[in-house]
């Protein structure tokens, strides 16, 4: 987890409220990713970024948006949280030319 | 749909034995292959990566790659109780932007004393 932090680490929120998760890195890596991990589904890519202000959708992007205004920060926003978004969210970073990704400690989000 | 397949387990191995974890992938263009270890309640940790056909050894871990068969494996020698975890196989998505990788669902490994 060195060099990657996520905040908050735990959050409980109510259905319909907006939620923002933050990923912060000190490695100056170009690429950043948001995943969710659920039992039976493994890690699924939500959104990713290939540079400041450059983002794109992953396989499960509905209901999520992202922003990256600085190299070190990648924000994930749930515009109106739903119970189906209860999950563990991981941020990861990567630096080309390698493809290996390094993960942050995760955020456990519960939507009631 | 590009896929990475793993047996979910649990795989139970006696302490001191060799644990063998297997993975197949569908994207023939993939060039980079990874094994992550994930302890319960923790984030995935990269333990091995391999790019070329054959074996790559790092301590008690050996990754094996056979691109013709689209098969990757991880051997853990002299298994220890601390090796009990879920092991995720991951493969890079060929021709994708931003170094995207595809993860398998993981194999749960249990080392019994």
Tab-separated table of C-alpha atoms in Angstrom:
chain	number	residue	atom	x	y	z
A	1	UNK	CA	0.000	0.000	0.000
A	2	UNK	CA	3.039	2.246	0.134
A	3	UNK	CA	2.451	5.469	-1.722
A	4	UNK	CA	-1.299	5.005	-2.179
A	5	UNK	CA	-3.928	6.093	0.294
A	6	UNK	CA	-7.697	5.985	0.132
A	7	UNK	CA	-10.195	7.971	2.126
A	8	UNK	CA	-12.426	7.342	3.858
A	9	UNK	CA	-11.537	3.745	4.748
A	10	UNK	CA	-15.064	2.982	5.896
A	11	UNK	CA	-18.316	4.751	5.164
A	12	UNK	CA	-21.982	4.098	5.820
A	13	UNK	CA	-24.411	6.223	3.887
A	14	UNK	CA	-28.083	6.292	3.017
A	15	UNK	CA	-29.675	5.532	-0.323
A	16	UNK	CA	-29.903	8.606	-2.524
A	17	UNK	CA	-27.032	10.538	-0.989
A	18	UNK	CA	-23.941	11.537	-2.977
A	19	UNK	CA	-20.635	9.974	-1.956
A	20	UNK	CA	-17.082	10.799	-2.998
A	21	UNK	CA	-14.138	8.489	-2.464
A	22	UNK	CA	-10.592	9.752	-2.785
A	23	UNK	CA	-7.446	8.054	-3.972
A	24	UNK	CA	-4.121	9.789	-3.401
A	25	UNK	CA	-0.738	8.606	-4.681
A	26	UNK	CA	2.783	9.845	-4.089
A	27	UNK	CA	4.385	7.671	-6.797
A	28	UNK	CA	3.738	10.058	-9.710
A	29	UNK	CA	2.254	7.180	-11.705
A	30	UNK	CA	0.407	8.162	-14.837
A	31	UNK	CA	-2.439	5.651	-14.762
A	32	UNK	CA	-5.031	5.316	-12.010
A	33	UNK	CA	-7.988	2.956	-11.669
A	34	UNK	CA	-11.074	2.424	-9.570
A	35	UNK	CA	-12.317	-1.130	-8.970
A	36	UNK	CA	-15.072	-2.631	-6.924
A	37	UNK	CA	-14.824	-6.082	-5.399
A	38	UNK	CA	-17.867	-8.164	-4.571
A	39	UNK	CA	-18.191	-11.833	-3.608
A	40	UNK	CA	-18.581	-13.957	-6.712
A	41	UNK	CA	-17.546	-11.158	-9.071
A	42	UNK	CA	-13.913	-10.533	-8.330
A	43	UNK	CA	-12.393	-7.168	-9.177
A	44	UNK	CA	-14.346	-5.150	-11.714
A	45	UNK	CA	-13.085	-1.960	-13.316
A	46	UNK	CA	-15.317	1.082	-12.802
A	47	UNK	CA	-13.326	3.933	-14.375
A	48	UNK	CA	-9.722	4.645	-15.155
A	49	UNK	CA	-7.497	7.606	-15.925
A	50	UNK	CA	-4.553	7.821	-18.296
A	51	UNK	CA	-3.546	11.337	-17.319
A	52	UNK	CA	-4.763	14.560	-15.745
A	53	UNK	CA	-8.290	15.237	-16.977
A	54	UNK	CA	-8.157	12.077	-19.140
A	55	UNK	CA	-10.596	9.427	-17.958
A	56	UNK	CA	-12.627	6.619	-19.461
A	57	UNK	CA	-15.269	4.086	-18.476
A	58	UNK	CA	-14.671	0.555	-17.338
A	59	UNK	CA	-17.045	-2.399	-17.397
A	60	UNK	CA	-19.303	-1.268	-14.504
A	61	UNK	CA	-19.383	2.529	-14.806
A	62	UNK	CA	-23.144	3.143	-14.545
A	63	UNK	CA	-23.932	5.309	-11.525
A	64	UNK	CA	-20.320	6.431	-11.066
A	65	UNK	CA	-18.303	9.407	-12.224
A	66	UNK	CA	-14.644	10.300	-11.760
A	67	UNK	CA	-12.376	13.293	-11.883
A	68	UNK	CA	-8.630	13.778	-11.977
A	69	UNK	CA	-7.464	17.361	-11.700
A	70	UNK	CA	-3.976	16.505	-10.408
A	71	UNK	CA	-1.631	13.599	-11.086
A	72	UNK	CA	-1.815	12.468	-7.475
A	73	UNK	CA	-5.590	12.491	-6.928
A	74	UNK	CA	-8.359	10.414	-8.486
A	75	UNK	CA	-11.884	10.900	-7.166
A	76	UNK	CA	-14.790	8.495	-7.524
A	77	UNK	CA	-18.296	9.902	-7.055
A	78	UNK	CA	-21.524	8.045	-6.580
A	79	UNK	CA	-24.046	10.680	-7.616
A	80	UNK	CA	-26.963	9.037	-5.789
A	81	UNK	CA	-25.913	5.975	-3.853
A	82	UNK	CA	-27.934	2.768	-4.152
A	83	UNK	CA	-27.793	-0.444	-2.118
A	84	UNK	CA	-26.272	-2.240	-5.112
A	85	UNK	CA	-23.219	-0.005	-4.716
A	86	UNK	CA	-22.431	-1.493	-1.320
A	87	UNK	CA	-18.981	-2.927	-1.952
A	88	UNK	CA	-15.283	-2.644	-1.281
A	89	UNK	CA	-13.646	-0.086	-3.546
A	90	UNK	CA	-9.986	-0.277	-4.485
A	91	UNK	CA	-7.839	2.279	-6.199
A	92	UNK	CA	-4.806	1.132	-8.197
A	93	UNK	CA	-1.935	2.830	-9.991
A	94	UNK	CA	0.325	1.875	-12.862
A	95	UNK	CA	3.178	3.410	-14.811
A	96	UNK	CA	3.960	2.518	-18.435
A	97	UNK	CA	5.554	0.646	-20.063
A	98	UNK	CA	4.755	-2.024	-17.454
A	99	UNK	CA	1.214	-3.211	-16.921
A	100	UNK	CA	1.516	-4.162	-13.262
A	101	UNK	CA	-0.883	-2.364	-10.951
A	102	UNK	CA	-0.440	-1.544	-7.274
A	103	UNK	CA	-3.410	-1.247	-4.996
A	104	UNK	CA	-4.462	1.073	-2.231
A	105	UNK	CA	-5.866	-0.245	1.079
A	106	UNK	CA	-9.506	-0.041	-0.027
A	107	UNK	CA	-12.711	1.655	1.133
A	108	UNK	CA	-15.590	-0.354	2.523
A	109	UNK	CA	-18.834	1.400	1.568
A	110	UNK	CA	-22.219	0.408	2.919
A	111	UNK	CA	-25.364	1.955	1.481
A	112	UNK	CA	-28.407	1.459	3.707
B	1	UNK	CA	-15.776	-11.049	-23.742
B	2	UNK	CA	-12.201	-11.354	-22.516
B	3	UNK	CA	-11.977	-13.708	-19.560
B	4	UNK	CA	-9.593	-15.031	-16.978
B	5	UNK	CA	-10.704	-18.283	-15.391
B	6	UNK	CA	-9.624	-19.744	-12.063
B	7	UNK	CA	-10.938	-22.528	-9.892
B	8	UNK	CA	-12.472	-20.804	-6.869
B	9	UNK	CA	-11.372	-23.517	-4.444
B	10	UNK	CA	-10.878	-23.784	-1.591
B	11	UNK	CA	-7.650	-25.602	-2.303
B	12	UNK	CA	-6.386	-27.305	0.840
B	13	UNK	CA	-2.696	-28.193	0.989
B	14	UNK	CA	-0.697	-29.615	3.923
B	15	UNK	CA	2.054	-27.483	5.374
B	16	UNK	CA	5.370	-28.077	3.622
B	17	UNK	CA	3.782	-29.374	0.401
B	18	UNK	CA	3.637	-27.710	-3.016
B	19	UNK	CA	0.528	-25.676	-3.785
B	20	UNK	CA	-0.373	-25.449	-7.479
B	21	UNK	CA	-2.716	-22.720	-8.691
B	22	UNK	CA	-3.932	-22.544	-12.262
B	23	UNK	CA	-5.420	-19.952	-14.578
B	24	UNK	CA	-6.549	-19.815	-18.198
B	25	UNK	CA	-7.191	-16.705	-20.268
B	26	UNK	CA	-9.036	-15.988	-23.477
B	27	UNK	CA	-7.189	-12.999	-24.997
B	28	UNK	CA	-4.502	-14.416	-27.302
B	29	UNK	CA	-2.862	-10.999	-27.602
B	30	UNK	CA	-2.086	-10.718	-23.887
B	31	UNK	CA	1.602	-10.302	-23.104
B	32	UNK	CA	1.780	-9.690	-19.357
B	33	UNK	CA	0.629	-12.038	-16.619
B	34	UNK	CA	0.377	-11.420	-12.900
B	35	UNK	CA	-0.324	-13.194	-9.656
B	36	UNK	CA	-1.718	-11.243	-6.731
B	37	UNK	CA	-2.196	-12.458	-3.186
B	38	UNK	CA	-5.088	-11.113	-1.154
B	39	UNK	CA	-5.517	-11.764	2.550
B	40	UNK	CA	-9.028	-11.520	3.953
B	41	UNK	CA	-10.004	-7.872	4.439
B	42	UNK	CA	-6.860	-6.586	2.710
B	43	UNK	CA	-5.996	-5.276	-0.732
B	44	UNK	CA	-4.410	-7.353	-3.515
B	45	UNK	CA	-0.623	-7.522	-3.373
B	46	UNK	CA	1.455	-8.235	-6.483
B	47	UNK	CA	3.689	-11.258	-5.860
B	48	UNK	CA	4.772	-12.392	-9.331
B	49	UNK	CA	4.685	-11.267	-12.928
B	50	UNK	CA	5.803	-13.106	-16.053
B	51	UNK	CA	6.082	-12.035	-19.669
B	52	UNK	CA	7.833	-14.917	-21.433
B	53	UNK	CA	6.965	-18.558	-21.941
B	54	UNK	CA	8.511	-20.856	-19.392
B	55	UNK	CA	9.189	-20.575	-15.682
B	56	UNK	CA	10.092	-17.646	-13.477
B	57	UNK	CA	11.229	-18.311	-9.931
B	58	UNK	CA	11.251	-15.942	-6.956
B	59	UNK	CA	12.003	-17.559	-3.631
B	60	UNK	CA	9.349	-20.176	-2.889
B	61	UNK	CA	7.187	-18.974	-5.789
B	62	UNK	CA	7.381	-20.125	-9.416
B	63	UNK	CA	5.187	-18.702	-12.153
B	64	UNK	CA	4.741	-20.767	-15.294
B	65	UNK	CA	3.443	-19.475	-18.618
B	66	UNK	CA	2.349	-21.343	-21.729
B	67	UNK	CA	1.022	-18.868	-24.289
B	68	UNK	CA	0.158	-21.554	-26.840
B	69	UNK	CA	-2.209	-23.164	-24.327
B	70	UNK	CA	-3.197	-19.776	-22.806
B	71	UNK	CA	-2.336	-21.108	-19.389
B	72	UNK	CA	-0.618	-19.581	-16.383
B	73	UNK	CA	0.178	-21.271	-13.112
B	74	UNK	CA	1.701	-20.447	-9.750
B	75	UNK	CA	3.581	-22.974	-7.658
B	76	UNK	CA	4.257	-22.337	-3.992
B	77	UNK	CA	6.917	-24.625	-2.542
B	78	UNK	CA	7.211	-25.486	1.152
B	79	UNK	CA	3.741	-24.042	1.804
B	80	UNK	CA	3.330	-22.186	5.073
B	81	UNK	CA	0.169	-21.283	7.012
B	82	UNK	CA	0.938	-17.637	6.134
B	83	UNK	CA	0.355	-18.552	2.470
B	84	UNK	CA	-3.342	-19.074	3.223
B	85	UNK	CA	-5.037	-16.383	1.143
B	86	UNK	CA	-6.910	-15.827	-2.100
B	87	UNK	CA	-4.695	-15.758	-5.185
B	88	UNK	CA	-5.804	-13.651	-8.129
B	89	UNK	CA	-4.552	-14.290	-11.634
B	90	UNK	CA	-4.490	-11.217	-13.885
B	91	UNK	CA	-3.726	-10.708	-17.560
B	92	UNK	CA	-3.183	-7.496	-19.500
B	93	UNK	CA	-5.851	-6.554	-21.995
B	94	UNK	CA	-4.164	-6.576	-25.366
B	95	UNK	CA	-4.232	-3.332	-27.335
B	96	UNK	CA	-6.000	-1.459	-24.553
B	97	UNK	CA	-5.218	2.041	-23.428
B	98	UNK	CA	-3.909	2.720	-19.942
B	99	UNK	CA	-2.512	-0.759	-19.242
B	100	UNK	CA	-5.818	-2.305	-18.282
B	101	UNK	CA	-5.675	-5.774	-16.802
B	102	UNK	CA	-8.372	-8.394	-16.368
B	103	UNK	CA	-8.634	-10.286	-13.090
B	104	UNK	CA	-9.835	-13.762	-12.409
B	105	UNK	CA	-12.165	-14.300	-9.474
B	106	UNK	CA	-9.411	-15.891	-7.428
B	107	UNK	CA	-8.558	-19.244	-5.868
B	108	UNK	CA	-8.816	-19.549	-2.123
B	109	UNK	CA	-5.809	-21.445	-0.731
B	110	UNK	CA	-5.774	-22.968	2.728
B	111	UNK	CA	-2.584	-24.421	4.202
B	112	UNK	CA	-3.365	-26.932	6.934
B	113	UNK	CA	-0.765	-27.470	9.688
